[in-house]
mmCIF file of C-alpha atoms and ligand atoms in Angstrom:
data_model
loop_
_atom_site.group_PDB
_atom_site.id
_atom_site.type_symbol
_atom_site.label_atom_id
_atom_site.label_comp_id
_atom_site.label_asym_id
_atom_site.label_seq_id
_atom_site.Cartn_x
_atom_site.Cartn_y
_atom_site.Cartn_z
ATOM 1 C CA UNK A 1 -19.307 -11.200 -8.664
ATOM 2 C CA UNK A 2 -23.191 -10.583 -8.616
ATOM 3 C CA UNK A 3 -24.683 -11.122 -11.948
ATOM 4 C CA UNK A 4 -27.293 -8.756 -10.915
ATOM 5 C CA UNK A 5 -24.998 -5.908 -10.534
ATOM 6 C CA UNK A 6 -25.450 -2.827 -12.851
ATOM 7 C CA UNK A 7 -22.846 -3.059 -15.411
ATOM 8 C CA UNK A 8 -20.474 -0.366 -14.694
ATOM 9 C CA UNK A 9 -20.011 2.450 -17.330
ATOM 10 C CA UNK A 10 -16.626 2.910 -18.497
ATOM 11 C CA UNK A 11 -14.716 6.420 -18.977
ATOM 12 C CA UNK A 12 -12.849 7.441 -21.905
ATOM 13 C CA UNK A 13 -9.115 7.236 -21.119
ATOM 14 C CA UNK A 14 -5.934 9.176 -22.612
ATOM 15 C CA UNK A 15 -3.319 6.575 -22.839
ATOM 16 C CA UNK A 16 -0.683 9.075 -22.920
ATOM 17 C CA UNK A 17 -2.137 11.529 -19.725
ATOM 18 C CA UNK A 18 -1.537 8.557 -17.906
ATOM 19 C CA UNK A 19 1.971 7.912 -19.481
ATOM 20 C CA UNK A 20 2.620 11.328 -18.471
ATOM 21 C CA UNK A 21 1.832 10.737 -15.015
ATOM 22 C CA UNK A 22 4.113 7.297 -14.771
ATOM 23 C CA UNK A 23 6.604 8.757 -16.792
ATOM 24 C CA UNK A 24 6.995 12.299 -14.916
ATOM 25 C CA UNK A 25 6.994 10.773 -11.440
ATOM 26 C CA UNK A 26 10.439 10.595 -9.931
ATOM 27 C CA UNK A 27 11.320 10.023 -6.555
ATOM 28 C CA UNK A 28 12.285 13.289 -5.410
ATOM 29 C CA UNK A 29 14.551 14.583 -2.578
ATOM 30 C CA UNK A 30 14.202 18.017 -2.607
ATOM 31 C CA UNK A 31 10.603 20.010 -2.655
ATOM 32 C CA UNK A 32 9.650 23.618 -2.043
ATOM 33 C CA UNK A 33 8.224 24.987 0.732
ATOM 34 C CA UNK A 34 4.801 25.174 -0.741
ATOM 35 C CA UNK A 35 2.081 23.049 1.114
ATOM 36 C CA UNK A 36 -0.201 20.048 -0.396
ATOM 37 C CA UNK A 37 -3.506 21.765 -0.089
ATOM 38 C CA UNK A 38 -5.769 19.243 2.317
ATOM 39 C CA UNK A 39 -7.944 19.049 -0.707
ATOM 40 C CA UNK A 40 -5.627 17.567 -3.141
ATOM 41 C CA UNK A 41 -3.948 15.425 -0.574
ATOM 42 C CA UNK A 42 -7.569 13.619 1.092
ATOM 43 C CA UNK A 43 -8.015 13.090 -2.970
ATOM 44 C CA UNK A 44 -4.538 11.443 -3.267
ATOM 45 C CA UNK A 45 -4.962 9.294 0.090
ATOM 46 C CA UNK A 46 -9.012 8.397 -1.158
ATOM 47 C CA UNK A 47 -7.204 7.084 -4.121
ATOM 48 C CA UNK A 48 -4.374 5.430 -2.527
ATOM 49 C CA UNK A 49 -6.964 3.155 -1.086
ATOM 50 C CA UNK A 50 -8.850 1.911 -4.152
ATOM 51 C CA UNK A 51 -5.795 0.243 -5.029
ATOM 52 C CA UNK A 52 -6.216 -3.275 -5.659
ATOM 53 C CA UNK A 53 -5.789 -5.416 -2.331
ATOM 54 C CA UNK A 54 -6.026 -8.898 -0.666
ATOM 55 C CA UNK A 55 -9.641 -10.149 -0.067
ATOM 56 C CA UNK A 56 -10.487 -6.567 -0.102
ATOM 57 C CA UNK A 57 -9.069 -6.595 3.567
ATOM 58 C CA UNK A 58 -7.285 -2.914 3.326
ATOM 59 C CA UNK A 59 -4.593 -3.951 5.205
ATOM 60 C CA UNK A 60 -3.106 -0.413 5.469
ATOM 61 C CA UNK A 61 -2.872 2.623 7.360
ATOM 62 C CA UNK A 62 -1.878 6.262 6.496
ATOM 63 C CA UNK A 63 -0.242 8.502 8.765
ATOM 64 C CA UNK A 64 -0.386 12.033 8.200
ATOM 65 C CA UNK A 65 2.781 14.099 9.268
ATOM 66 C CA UNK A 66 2.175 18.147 8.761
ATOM 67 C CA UNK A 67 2.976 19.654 11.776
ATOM 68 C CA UNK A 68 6.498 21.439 11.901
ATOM 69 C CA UNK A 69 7.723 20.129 15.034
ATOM 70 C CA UNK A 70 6.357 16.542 14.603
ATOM 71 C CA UNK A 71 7.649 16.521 10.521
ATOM 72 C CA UNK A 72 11.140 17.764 12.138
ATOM 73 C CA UNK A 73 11.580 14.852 14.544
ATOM 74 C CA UNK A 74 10.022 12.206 12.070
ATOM 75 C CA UNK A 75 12.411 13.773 9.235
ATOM 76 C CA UNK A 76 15.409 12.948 11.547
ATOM 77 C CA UNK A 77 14.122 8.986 12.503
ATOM 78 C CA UNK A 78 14.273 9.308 8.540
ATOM 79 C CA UNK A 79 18.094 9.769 8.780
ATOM 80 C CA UNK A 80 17.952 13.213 8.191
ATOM 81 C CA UNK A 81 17.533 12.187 4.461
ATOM 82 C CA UNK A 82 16.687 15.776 2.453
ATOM 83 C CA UNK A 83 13.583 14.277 1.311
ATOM 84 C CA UNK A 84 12.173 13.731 4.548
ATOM 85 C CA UNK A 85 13.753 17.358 5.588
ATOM 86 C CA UNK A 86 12.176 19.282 2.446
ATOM 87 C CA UNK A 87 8.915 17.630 2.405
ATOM 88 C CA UNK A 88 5.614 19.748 3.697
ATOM 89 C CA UNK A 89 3.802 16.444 4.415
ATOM 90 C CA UNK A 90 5.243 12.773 5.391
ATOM 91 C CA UNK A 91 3.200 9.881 5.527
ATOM 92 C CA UNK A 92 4.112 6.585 7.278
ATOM 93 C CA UNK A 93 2.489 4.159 5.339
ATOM 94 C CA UNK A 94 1.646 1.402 7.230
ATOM 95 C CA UNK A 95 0.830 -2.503 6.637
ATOM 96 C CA UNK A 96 -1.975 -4.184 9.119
ATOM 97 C CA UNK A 97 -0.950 -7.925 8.872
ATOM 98 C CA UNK A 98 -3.445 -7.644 12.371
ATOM 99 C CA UNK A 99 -6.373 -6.374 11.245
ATOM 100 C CA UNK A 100 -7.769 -8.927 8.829
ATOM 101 C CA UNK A 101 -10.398 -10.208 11.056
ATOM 102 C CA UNK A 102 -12.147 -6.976 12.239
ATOM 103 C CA UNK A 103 -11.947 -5.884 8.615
ATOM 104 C CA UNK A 104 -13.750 -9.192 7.338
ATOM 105 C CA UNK A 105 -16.620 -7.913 9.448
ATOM 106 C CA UNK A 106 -16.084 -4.616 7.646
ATOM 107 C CA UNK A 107 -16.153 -6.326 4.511
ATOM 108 C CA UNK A 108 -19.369 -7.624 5.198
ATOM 109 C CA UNK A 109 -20.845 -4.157 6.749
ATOM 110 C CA UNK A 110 -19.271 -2.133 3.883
ATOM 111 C CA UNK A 111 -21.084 -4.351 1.200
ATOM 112 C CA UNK A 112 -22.822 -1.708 -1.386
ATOM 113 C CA UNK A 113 -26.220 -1.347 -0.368
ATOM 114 C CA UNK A 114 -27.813 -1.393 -3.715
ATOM 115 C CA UNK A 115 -26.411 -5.377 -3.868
ATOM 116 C CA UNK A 116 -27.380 -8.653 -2.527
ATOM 117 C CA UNK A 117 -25.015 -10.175 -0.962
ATOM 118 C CA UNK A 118 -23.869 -13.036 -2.294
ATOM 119 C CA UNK A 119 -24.294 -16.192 0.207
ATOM 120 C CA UNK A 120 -20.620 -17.258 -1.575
ATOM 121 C CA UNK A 121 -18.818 -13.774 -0.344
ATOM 122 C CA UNK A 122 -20.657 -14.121 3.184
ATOM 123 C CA UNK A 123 -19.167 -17.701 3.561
ATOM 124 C CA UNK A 124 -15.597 -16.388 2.923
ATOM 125 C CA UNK A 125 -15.469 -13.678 5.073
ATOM 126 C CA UNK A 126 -17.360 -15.404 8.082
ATOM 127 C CA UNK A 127 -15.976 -19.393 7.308
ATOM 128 C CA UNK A 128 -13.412 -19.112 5.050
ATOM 129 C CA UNK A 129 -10.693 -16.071 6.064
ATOM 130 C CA UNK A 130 -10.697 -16.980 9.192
ATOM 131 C CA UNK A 131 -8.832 -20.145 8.695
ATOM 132 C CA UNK A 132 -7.095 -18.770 5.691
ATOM 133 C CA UNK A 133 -5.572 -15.891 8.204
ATOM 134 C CA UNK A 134 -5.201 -16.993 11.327
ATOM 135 C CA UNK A 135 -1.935 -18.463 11.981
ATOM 136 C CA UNK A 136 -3.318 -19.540 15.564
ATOM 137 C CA UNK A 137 -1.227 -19.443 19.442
ATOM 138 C CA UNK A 138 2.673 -19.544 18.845
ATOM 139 C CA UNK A 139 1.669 -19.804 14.627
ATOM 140 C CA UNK A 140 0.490 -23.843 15.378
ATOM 141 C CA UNK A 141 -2.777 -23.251 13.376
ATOM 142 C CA UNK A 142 0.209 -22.246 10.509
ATOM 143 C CA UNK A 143 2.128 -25.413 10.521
ATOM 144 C CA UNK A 144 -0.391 -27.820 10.473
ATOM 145 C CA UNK A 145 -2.115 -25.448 7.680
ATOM 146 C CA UNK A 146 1.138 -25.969 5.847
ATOM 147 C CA UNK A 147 1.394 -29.562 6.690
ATOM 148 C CA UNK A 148 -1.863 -30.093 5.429
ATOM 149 C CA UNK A 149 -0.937 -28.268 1.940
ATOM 150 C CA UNK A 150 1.551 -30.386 1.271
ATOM 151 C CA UNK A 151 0.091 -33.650 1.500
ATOM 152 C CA UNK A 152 -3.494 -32.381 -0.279
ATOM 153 C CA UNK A 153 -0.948 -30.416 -2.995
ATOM 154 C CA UNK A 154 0.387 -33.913 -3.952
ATOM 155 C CA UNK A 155 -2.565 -34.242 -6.266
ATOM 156 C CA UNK A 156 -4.337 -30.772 -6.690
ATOM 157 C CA UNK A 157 -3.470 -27.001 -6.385
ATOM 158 C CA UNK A 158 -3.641 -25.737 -2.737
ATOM 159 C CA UNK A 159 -3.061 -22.417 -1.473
ATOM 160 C CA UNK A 160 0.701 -22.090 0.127
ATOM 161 C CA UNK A 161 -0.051 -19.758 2.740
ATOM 162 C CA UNK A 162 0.167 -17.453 4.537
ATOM 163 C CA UNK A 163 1.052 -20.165 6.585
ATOM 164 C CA UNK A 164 2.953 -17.678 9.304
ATOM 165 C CA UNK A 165 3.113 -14.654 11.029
ATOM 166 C CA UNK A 166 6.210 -13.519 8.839
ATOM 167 C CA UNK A 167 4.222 -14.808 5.683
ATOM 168 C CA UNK A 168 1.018 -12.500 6.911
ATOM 169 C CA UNK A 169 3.786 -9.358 7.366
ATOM 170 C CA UNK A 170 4.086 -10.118 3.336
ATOM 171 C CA UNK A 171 0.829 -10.792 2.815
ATOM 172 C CA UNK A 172 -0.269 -7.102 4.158
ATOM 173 C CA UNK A 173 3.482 -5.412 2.796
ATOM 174 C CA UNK A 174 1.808 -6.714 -0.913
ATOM 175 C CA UNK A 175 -1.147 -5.017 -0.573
ATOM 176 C CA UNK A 176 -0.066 -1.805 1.363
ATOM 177 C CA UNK A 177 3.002 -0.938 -1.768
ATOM 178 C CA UNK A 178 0.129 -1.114 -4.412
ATOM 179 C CA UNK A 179 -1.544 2.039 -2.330
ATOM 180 C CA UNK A 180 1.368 3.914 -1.734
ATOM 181 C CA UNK A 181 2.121 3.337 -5.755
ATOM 182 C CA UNK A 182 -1.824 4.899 -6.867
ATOM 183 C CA UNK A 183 -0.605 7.582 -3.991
ATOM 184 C CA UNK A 184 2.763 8.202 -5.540
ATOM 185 C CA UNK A 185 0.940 8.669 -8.990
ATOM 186 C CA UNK A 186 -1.849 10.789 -7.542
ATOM 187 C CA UNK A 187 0.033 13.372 -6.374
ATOM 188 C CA UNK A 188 1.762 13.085 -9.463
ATOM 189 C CA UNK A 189 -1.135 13.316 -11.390
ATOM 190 C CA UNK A 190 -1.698 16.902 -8.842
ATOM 191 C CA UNK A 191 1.483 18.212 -9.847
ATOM 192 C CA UNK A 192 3.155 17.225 -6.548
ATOM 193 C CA UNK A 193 5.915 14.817 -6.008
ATOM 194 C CA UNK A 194 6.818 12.817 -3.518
ATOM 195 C CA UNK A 195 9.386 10.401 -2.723
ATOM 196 C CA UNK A 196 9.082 6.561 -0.595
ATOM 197 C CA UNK A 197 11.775 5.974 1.715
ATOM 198 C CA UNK A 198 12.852 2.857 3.123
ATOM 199 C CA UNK A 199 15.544 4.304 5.005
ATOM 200 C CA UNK A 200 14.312 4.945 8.845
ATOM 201 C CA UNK A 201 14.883 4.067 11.869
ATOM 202 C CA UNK A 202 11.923 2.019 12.297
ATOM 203 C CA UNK A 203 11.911 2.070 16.505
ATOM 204 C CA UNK A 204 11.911 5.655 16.069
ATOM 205 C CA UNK A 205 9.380 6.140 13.729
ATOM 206 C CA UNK A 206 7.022 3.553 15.352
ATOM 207 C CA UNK A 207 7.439 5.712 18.580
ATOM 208 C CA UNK A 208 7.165 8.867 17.497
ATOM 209 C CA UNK A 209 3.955 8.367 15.503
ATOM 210 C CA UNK A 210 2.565 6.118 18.384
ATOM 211 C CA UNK A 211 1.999 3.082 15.435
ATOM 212 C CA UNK A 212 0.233 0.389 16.312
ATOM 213 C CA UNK A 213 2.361 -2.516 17.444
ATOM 214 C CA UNK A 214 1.591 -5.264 15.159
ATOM 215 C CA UNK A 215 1.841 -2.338 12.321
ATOM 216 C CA UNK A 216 4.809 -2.621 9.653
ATOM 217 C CA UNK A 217 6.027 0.435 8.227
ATOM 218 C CA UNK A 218 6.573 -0.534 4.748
ATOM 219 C CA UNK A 219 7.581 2.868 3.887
ATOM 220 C CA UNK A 220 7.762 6.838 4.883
ATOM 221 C CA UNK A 221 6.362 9.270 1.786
ATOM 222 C CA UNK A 222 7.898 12.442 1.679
ATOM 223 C CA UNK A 223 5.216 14.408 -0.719
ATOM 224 C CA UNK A 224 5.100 18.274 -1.454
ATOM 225 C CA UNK A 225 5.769 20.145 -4.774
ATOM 226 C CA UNK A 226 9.433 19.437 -6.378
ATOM 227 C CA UNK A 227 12.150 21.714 -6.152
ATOM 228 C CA UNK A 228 14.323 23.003 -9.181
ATOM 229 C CA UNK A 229 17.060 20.619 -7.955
ATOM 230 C CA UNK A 230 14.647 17.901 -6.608
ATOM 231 C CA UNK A 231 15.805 15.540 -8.982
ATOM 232 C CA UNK A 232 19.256 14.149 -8.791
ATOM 233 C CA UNK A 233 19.355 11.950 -12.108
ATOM 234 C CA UNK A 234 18.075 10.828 -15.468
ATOM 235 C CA UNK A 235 15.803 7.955 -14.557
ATOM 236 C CA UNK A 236 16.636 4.692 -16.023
ATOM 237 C CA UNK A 237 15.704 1.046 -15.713
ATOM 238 C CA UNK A 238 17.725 -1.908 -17.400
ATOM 239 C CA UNK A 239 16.974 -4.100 -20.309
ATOM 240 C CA UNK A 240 13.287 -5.595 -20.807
ATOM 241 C CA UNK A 241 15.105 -8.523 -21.584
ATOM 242 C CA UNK A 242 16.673 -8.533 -17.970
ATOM 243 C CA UNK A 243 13.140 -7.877 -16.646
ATOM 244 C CA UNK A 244 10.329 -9.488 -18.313
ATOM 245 C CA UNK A 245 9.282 -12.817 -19.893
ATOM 246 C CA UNK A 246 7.230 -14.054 -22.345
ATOM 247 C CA UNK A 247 7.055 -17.506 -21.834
HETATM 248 C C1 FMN B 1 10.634 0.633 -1.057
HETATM 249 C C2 FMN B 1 11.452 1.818 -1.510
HETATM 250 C C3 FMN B 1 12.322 2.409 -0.642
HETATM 251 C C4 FMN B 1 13.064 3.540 -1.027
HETATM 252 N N1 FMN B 1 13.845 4.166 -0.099
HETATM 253 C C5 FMN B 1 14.441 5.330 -0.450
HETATM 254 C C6 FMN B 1 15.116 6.100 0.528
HETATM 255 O O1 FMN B 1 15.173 5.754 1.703
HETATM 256 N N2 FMN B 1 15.683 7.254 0.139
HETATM 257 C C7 FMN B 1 15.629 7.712 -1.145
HETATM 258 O O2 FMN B 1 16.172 8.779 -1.436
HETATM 259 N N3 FMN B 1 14.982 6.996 -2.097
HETATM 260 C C8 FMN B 1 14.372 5.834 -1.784
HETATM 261 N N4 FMN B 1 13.662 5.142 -2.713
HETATM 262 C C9 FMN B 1 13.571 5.654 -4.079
HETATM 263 C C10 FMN B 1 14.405 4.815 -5.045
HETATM 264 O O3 FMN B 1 15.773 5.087 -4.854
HETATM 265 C C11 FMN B 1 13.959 5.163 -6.468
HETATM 266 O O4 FMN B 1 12.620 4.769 -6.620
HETATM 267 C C12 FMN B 1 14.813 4.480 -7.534
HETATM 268 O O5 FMN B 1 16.135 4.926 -7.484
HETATM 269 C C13 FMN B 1 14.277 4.760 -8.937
HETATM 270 O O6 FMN B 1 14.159 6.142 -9.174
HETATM 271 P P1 FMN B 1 12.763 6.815 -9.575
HETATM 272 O O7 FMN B 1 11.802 6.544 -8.456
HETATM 273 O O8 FMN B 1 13.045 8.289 -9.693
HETATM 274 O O9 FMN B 1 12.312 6.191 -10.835
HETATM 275 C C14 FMN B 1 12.944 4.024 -2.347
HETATM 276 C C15 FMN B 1 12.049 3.415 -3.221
HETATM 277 C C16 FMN B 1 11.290 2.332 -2.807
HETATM 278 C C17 FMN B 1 10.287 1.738 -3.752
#
């Protein structure tokens, strides 16, 4: 973005460590008792948040479960799944579809030092996101956001939203799964394991952890060190074909 900016030195990379770490990773339901030394896991979390996000907004949030009693009762809002009841650590990952605004001040206060910021970067998070994000009372500012994309996106490309509160629960939910991917792989990349569950009672969960309200729980990660029998089956995925397109 800043033509200015040192270029950034590039490591070496071994194609195949990192095959082993996407390959190796399973979602796993049973893990030993052995705890995720704090170490390893503020490394996994660190770089569960470089993942790539919206506007550089973070829109995410990381609870940390390790306490017995707490993991016990979150393990049960989990449906008593044997992931959640295994697991040393759970993490509710959470998506912010709230906090765009105070982070676009963040954005700004965060920018590196060593850079000048550029006047284009300044005007988006100050001018710009704040129209792009803010749905306005009862989602109004939405509609006519919408309204106004359709007529303009007769004759040019337009952004189509977020245009609504639901759309801004996707818009965060995007961003939040890429960081609990890079956090599924970096505990992989440990040794440890970990598997993302869907299946919750989301009331529950919300109250237990004392979530913020406008928070979405896009998913619970059980994460500790797999068991022998932690894996249930061969993994598999269907046909490229099926899947992806060359067009
Ligand atoms: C959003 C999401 C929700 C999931 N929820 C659960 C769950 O509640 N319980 C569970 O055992 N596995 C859950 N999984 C794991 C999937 O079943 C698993 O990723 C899939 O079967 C493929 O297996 P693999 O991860 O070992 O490749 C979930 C995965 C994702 C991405």
């Amino acid at each position: 973005m800043n033509a200015k900016a040192a270029p950034l030195s590039l490591p070496e990379i071994d194609v195949e460590e990192f095959r082993k770490v996407v390959r190796s990773r399973r979602s796993v339901r049973r893990f030993t008792d052995e705890p995720i030394p704090d170490a390893v896991l503020e490394d996994c979390l660190e770089l569960a948040t470089l993942a790539p996000n919206s506007s550089n907004l973070q829109p995410w949030e990381f609870f940390v479960v390790r306490t017995p009693e707490l993991r016990g009762k979150l393990a049960q809002a989990c449906l008593g799944q044997n992931a959640a009841t295994t697991a040393p650590v759970l993490i509710a990952i959470v998506a912010r579809p709230d906090t765009w605004r105070k982070h676009a001040r963040l954005a700004l206060e965060n920018w590196p030092k060593e850079e000048k910021l550029p006047s284009i970067v300044e005007k988006y998070y100050k001018k710009i996101a704040p129209i792009h994000y803010n749905q306005g009372p009862l989602g109004l500012l939405g509609v006519a956001k919408k309204t106004a994309g359709l007529v303009v996106g007769l004759s040019r490309p337009v952004p189509r939203g977020p245009y609504s509160v639901n759309e801004m629960k996707v818009w965060a939910t995007k961003s939040t799964a890429l960081a609990a991917e890079n956090l599924m792989l970096a505990l992989r990349a440990h040794g440890y394991d970990s598997c993302p569950m869907e299946g919750f009672d989301e009331c529950r969960v919300r109250k237990l952890l004392n979530l913020p309200r406008k928070g979405l729980v896009t998913m619970v990660l059980a994460a500790g060190r797999r068991a022998e029998n932690g894996v249930y089956n061969r993994q598999y995925r269907f046909d490229q074909e099926t899947l992806i397109h060359y067009l």
